[in-house]
PDB file of C-alpha atoms in Angstrom:
ATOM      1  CA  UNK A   1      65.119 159.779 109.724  1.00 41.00           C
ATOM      2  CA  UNK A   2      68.524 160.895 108.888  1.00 47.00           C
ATOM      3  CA  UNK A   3      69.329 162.448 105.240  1.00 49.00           C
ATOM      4  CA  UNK A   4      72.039 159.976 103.448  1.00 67.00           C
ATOM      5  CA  UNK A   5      73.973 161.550 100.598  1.00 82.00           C
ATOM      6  CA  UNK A   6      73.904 158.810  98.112  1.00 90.00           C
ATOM      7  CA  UNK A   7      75.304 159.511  93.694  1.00 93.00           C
ATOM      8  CA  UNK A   8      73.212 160.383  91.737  1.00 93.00           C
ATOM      9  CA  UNK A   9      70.824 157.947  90.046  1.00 94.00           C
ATOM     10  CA  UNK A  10      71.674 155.811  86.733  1.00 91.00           C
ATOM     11  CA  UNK A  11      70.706 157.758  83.848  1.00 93.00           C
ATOM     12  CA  UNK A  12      66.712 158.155  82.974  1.00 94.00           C
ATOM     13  CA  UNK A  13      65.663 156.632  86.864  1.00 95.00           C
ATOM     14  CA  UNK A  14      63.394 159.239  88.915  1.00 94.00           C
ATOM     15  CA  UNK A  15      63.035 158.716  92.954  1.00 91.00           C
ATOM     16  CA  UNK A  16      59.644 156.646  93.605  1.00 88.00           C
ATOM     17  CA  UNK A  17      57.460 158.184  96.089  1.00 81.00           C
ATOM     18  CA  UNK A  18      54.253 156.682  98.144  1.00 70.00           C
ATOM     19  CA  UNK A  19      55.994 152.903  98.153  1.00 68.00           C
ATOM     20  CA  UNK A  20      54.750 152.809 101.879  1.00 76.00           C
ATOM     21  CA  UNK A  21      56.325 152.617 105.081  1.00 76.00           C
ATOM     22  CA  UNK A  22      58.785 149.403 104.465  1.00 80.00           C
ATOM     23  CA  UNK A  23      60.230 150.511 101.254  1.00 77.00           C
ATOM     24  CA  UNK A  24      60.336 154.088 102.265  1.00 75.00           C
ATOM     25  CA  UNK A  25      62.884 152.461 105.178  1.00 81.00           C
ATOM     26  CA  UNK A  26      64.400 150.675 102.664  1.00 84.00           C
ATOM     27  CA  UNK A  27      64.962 153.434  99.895  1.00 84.00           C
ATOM     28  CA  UNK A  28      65.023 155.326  98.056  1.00 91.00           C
ATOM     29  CA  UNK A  29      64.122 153.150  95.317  1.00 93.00           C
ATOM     30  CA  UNK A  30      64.537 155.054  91.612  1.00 95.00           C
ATOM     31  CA  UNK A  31      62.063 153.760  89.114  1.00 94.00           C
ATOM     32  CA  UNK A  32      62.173 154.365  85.162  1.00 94.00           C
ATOM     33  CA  UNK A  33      59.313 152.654  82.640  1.00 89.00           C
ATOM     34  CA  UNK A  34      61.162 151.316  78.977  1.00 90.00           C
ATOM     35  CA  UNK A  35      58.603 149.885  76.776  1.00 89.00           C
ATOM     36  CA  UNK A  36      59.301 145.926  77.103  1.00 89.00           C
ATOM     37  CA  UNK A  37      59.830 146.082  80.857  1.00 93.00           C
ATOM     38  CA  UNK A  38      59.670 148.328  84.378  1.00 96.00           C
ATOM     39  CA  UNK A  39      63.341 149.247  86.149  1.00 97.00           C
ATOM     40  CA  UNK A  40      64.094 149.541  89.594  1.00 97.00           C
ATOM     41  CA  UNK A  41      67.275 150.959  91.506  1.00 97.00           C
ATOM     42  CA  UNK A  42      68.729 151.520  94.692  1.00 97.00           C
ATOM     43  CA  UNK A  43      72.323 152.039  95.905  1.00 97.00           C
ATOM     44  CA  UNK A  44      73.491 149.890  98.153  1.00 97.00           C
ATOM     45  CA  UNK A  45      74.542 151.170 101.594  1.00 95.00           C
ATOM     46  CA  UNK A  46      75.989 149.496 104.828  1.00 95.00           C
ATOM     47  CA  UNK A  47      72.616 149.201 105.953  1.00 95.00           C
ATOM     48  CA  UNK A  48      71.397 147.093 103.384  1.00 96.00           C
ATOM     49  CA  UNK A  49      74.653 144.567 103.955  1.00 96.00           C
ATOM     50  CA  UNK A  50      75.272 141.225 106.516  1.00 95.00           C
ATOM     51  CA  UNK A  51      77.514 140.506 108.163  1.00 94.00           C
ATOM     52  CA  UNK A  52      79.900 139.551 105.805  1.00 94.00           C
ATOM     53  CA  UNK A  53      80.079 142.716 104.338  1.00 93.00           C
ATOM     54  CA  UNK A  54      77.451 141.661 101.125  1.00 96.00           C
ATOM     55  CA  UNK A  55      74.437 142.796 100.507  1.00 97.00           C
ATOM     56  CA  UNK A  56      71.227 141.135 102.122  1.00 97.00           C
ATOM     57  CA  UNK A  57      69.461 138.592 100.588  1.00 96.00           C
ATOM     58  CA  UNK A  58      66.491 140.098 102.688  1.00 96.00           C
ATOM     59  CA  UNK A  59      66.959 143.213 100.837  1.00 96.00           C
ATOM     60  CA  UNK A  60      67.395 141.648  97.349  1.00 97.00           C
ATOM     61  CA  UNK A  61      64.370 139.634  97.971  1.00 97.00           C
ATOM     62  CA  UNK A  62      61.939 142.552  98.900  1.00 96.00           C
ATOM     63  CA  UNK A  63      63.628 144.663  96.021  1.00 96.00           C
ATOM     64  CA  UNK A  64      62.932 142.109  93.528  1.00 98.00           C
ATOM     65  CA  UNK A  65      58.991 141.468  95.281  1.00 97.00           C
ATOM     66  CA  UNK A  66      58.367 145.383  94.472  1.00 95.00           C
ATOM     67  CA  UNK A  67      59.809 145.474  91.268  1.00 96.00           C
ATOM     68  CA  UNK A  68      58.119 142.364  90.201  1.00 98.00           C
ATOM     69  CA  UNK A  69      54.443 144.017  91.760  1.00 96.00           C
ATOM     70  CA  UNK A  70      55.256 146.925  89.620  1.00 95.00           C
ATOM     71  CA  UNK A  71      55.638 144.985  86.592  1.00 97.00           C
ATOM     72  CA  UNK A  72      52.227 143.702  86.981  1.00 97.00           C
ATOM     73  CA  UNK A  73      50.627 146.881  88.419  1.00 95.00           C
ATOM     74  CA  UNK A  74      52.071 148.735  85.437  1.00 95.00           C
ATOM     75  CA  UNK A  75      50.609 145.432  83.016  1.00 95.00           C
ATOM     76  CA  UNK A  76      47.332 144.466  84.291  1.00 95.00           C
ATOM     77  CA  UNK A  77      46.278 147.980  85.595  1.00 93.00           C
ATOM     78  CA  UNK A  78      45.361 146.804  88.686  1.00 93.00           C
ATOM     79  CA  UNK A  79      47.177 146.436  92.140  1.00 93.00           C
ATOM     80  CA  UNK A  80      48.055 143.358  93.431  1.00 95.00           C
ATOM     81  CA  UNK A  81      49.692 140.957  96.120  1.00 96.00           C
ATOM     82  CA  UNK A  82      52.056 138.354  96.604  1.00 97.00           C
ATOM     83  CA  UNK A  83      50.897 134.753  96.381  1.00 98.00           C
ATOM     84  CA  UNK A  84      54.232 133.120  95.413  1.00 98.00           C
ATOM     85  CA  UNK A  85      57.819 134.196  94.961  1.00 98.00           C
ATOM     86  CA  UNK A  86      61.078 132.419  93.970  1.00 98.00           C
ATOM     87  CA  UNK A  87      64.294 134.045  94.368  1.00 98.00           C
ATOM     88  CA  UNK A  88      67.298 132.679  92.487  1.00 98.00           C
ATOM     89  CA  UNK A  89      70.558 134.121  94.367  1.00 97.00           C
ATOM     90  CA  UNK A  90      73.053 134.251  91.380  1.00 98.00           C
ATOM     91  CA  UNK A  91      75.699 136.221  92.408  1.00 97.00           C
ATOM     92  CA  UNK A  92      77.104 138.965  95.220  1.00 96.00           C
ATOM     93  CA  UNK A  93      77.523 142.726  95.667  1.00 96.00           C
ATOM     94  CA  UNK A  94      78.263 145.090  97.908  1.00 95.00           C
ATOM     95  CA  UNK A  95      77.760 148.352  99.398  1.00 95.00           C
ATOM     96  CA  UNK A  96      79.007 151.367  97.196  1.00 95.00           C
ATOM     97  CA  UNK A  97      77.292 150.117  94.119  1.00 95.00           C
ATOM     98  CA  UNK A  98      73.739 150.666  92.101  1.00 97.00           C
ATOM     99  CA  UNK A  99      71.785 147.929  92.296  1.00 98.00           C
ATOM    100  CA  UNK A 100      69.822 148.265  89.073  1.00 98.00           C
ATOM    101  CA  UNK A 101      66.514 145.058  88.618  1.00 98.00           C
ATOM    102  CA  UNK A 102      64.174 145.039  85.357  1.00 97.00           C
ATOM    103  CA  UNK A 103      61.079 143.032  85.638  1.00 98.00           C
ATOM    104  CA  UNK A 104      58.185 142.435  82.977  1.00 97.00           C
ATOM    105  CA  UNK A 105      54.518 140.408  83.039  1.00 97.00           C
ATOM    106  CA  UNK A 106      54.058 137.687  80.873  1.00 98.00           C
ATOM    107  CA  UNK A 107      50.707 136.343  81.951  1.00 97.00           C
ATOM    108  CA  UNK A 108      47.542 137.444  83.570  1.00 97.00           C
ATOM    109  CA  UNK A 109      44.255 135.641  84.173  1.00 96.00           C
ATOM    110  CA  UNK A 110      41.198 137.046  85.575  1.00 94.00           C
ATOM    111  CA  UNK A 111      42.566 136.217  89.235  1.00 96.00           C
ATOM    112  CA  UNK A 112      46.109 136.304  89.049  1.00 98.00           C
ATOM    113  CA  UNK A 113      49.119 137.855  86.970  1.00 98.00           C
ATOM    114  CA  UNK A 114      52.629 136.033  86.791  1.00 98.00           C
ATOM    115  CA  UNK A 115      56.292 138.269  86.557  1.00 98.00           C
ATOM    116  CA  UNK A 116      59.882 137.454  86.000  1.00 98.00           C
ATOM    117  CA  UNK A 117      62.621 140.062  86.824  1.00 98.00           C
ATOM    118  CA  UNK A 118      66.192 140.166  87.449  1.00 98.00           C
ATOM    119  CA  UNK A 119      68.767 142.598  89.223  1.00 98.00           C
ATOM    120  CA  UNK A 120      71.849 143.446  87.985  1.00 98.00           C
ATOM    121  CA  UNK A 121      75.047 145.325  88.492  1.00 97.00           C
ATOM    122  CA  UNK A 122      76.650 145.866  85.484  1.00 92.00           C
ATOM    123  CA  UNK A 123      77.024 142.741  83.255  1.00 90.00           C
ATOM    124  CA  UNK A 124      76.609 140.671  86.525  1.00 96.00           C
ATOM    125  CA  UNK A 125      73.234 139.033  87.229  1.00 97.00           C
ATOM    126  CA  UNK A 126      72.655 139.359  91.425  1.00 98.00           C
ATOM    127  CA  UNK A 127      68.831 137.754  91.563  1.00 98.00           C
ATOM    128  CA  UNK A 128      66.347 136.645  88.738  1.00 98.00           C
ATOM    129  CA  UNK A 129      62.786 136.307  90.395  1.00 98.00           C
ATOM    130  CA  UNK A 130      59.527 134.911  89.382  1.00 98.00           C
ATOM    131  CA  UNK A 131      56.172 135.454  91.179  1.00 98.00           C
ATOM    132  CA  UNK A 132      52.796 135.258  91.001  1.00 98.00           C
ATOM    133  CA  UNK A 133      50.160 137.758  92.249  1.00 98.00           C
ATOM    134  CA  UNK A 134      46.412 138.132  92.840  1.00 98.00           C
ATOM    135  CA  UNK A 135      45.113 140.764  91.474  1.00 97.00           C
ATOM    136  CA  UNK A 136      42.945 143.122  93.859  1.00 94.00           C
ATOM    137  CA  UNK A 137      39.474 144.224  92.266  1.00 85.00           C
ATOM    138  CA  UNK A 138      39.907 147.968  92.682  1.00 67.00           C
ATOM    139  CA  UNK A 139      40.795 148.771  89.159  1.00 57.00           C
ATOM    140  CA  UNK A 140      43.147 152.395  88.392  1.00 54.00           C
ATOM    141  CA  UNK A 141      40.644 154.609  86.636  1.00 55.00           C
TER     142      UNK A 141
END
């Protein structure tokens, strides 16, 4: 894999490590906990853009499916997977510009936890999400 010199992260966000194989291609994703919600980052680079120059909605969408999973990993204490996601494509960006998303949980049952999130660039909404996860039985000690 080849090294890409990318700016240095928002202020507070640390590089994420151990996101597995798809977001490790994807990355790096920057992470950073505030007490209401979780935050998520990634500078966008040609490789995450279409054709058109904008940023993927692929990309957007699996950014916003890990930030929401973190939200409820972080929340309910226990990992989980995606049962449902909606994706709201709000607005545009392009390359050359942090991507920054915030996501929080505001429901768990015994089975399943439900997130909202959103990703911004500056005062410009990209993406709001919503999902809903199962939650897996191995609990974090």
């Amino acid at each position: 894999m080849v090294e890409r010199e990318i700016p240095a992260p928002p202020e507070g966000f640390k590089a994420s490590d151990g996101r597995g194989p798809f977001s490790s291609v994807n990355g790096p994703i920057f992470h950073r906990n505030l007490d209401d919600c979780v935050q998520h980052a990634f500078f966008a680079e040609h490789r995450h853009t279409n054709g058109m120059g904008l940023v993927h909605g692929g990309m957007m969408t699996a950014f916003l499916d890990g930030l929401l999973a973190a939200a409820v990993f972080r929340g309910a204490q226990r990992p989980a997977v995606t049962i449902h996601l909606s994706v709201d494509f709000l607005h545009m960006t392009r390359a050359g510009e942090w991507v920054i998303g915030e996501a929080r949980l505001t429901r768990t049952t015994q089975e399943v936890a439900f997130a909202e999130g959103r990703a911004f660039v500056g005062g410009r909404d990209l993406v709001r999400a919503t999902g809903i996860f199962k939650l897996m039985h191995r609990r974090l000690r």
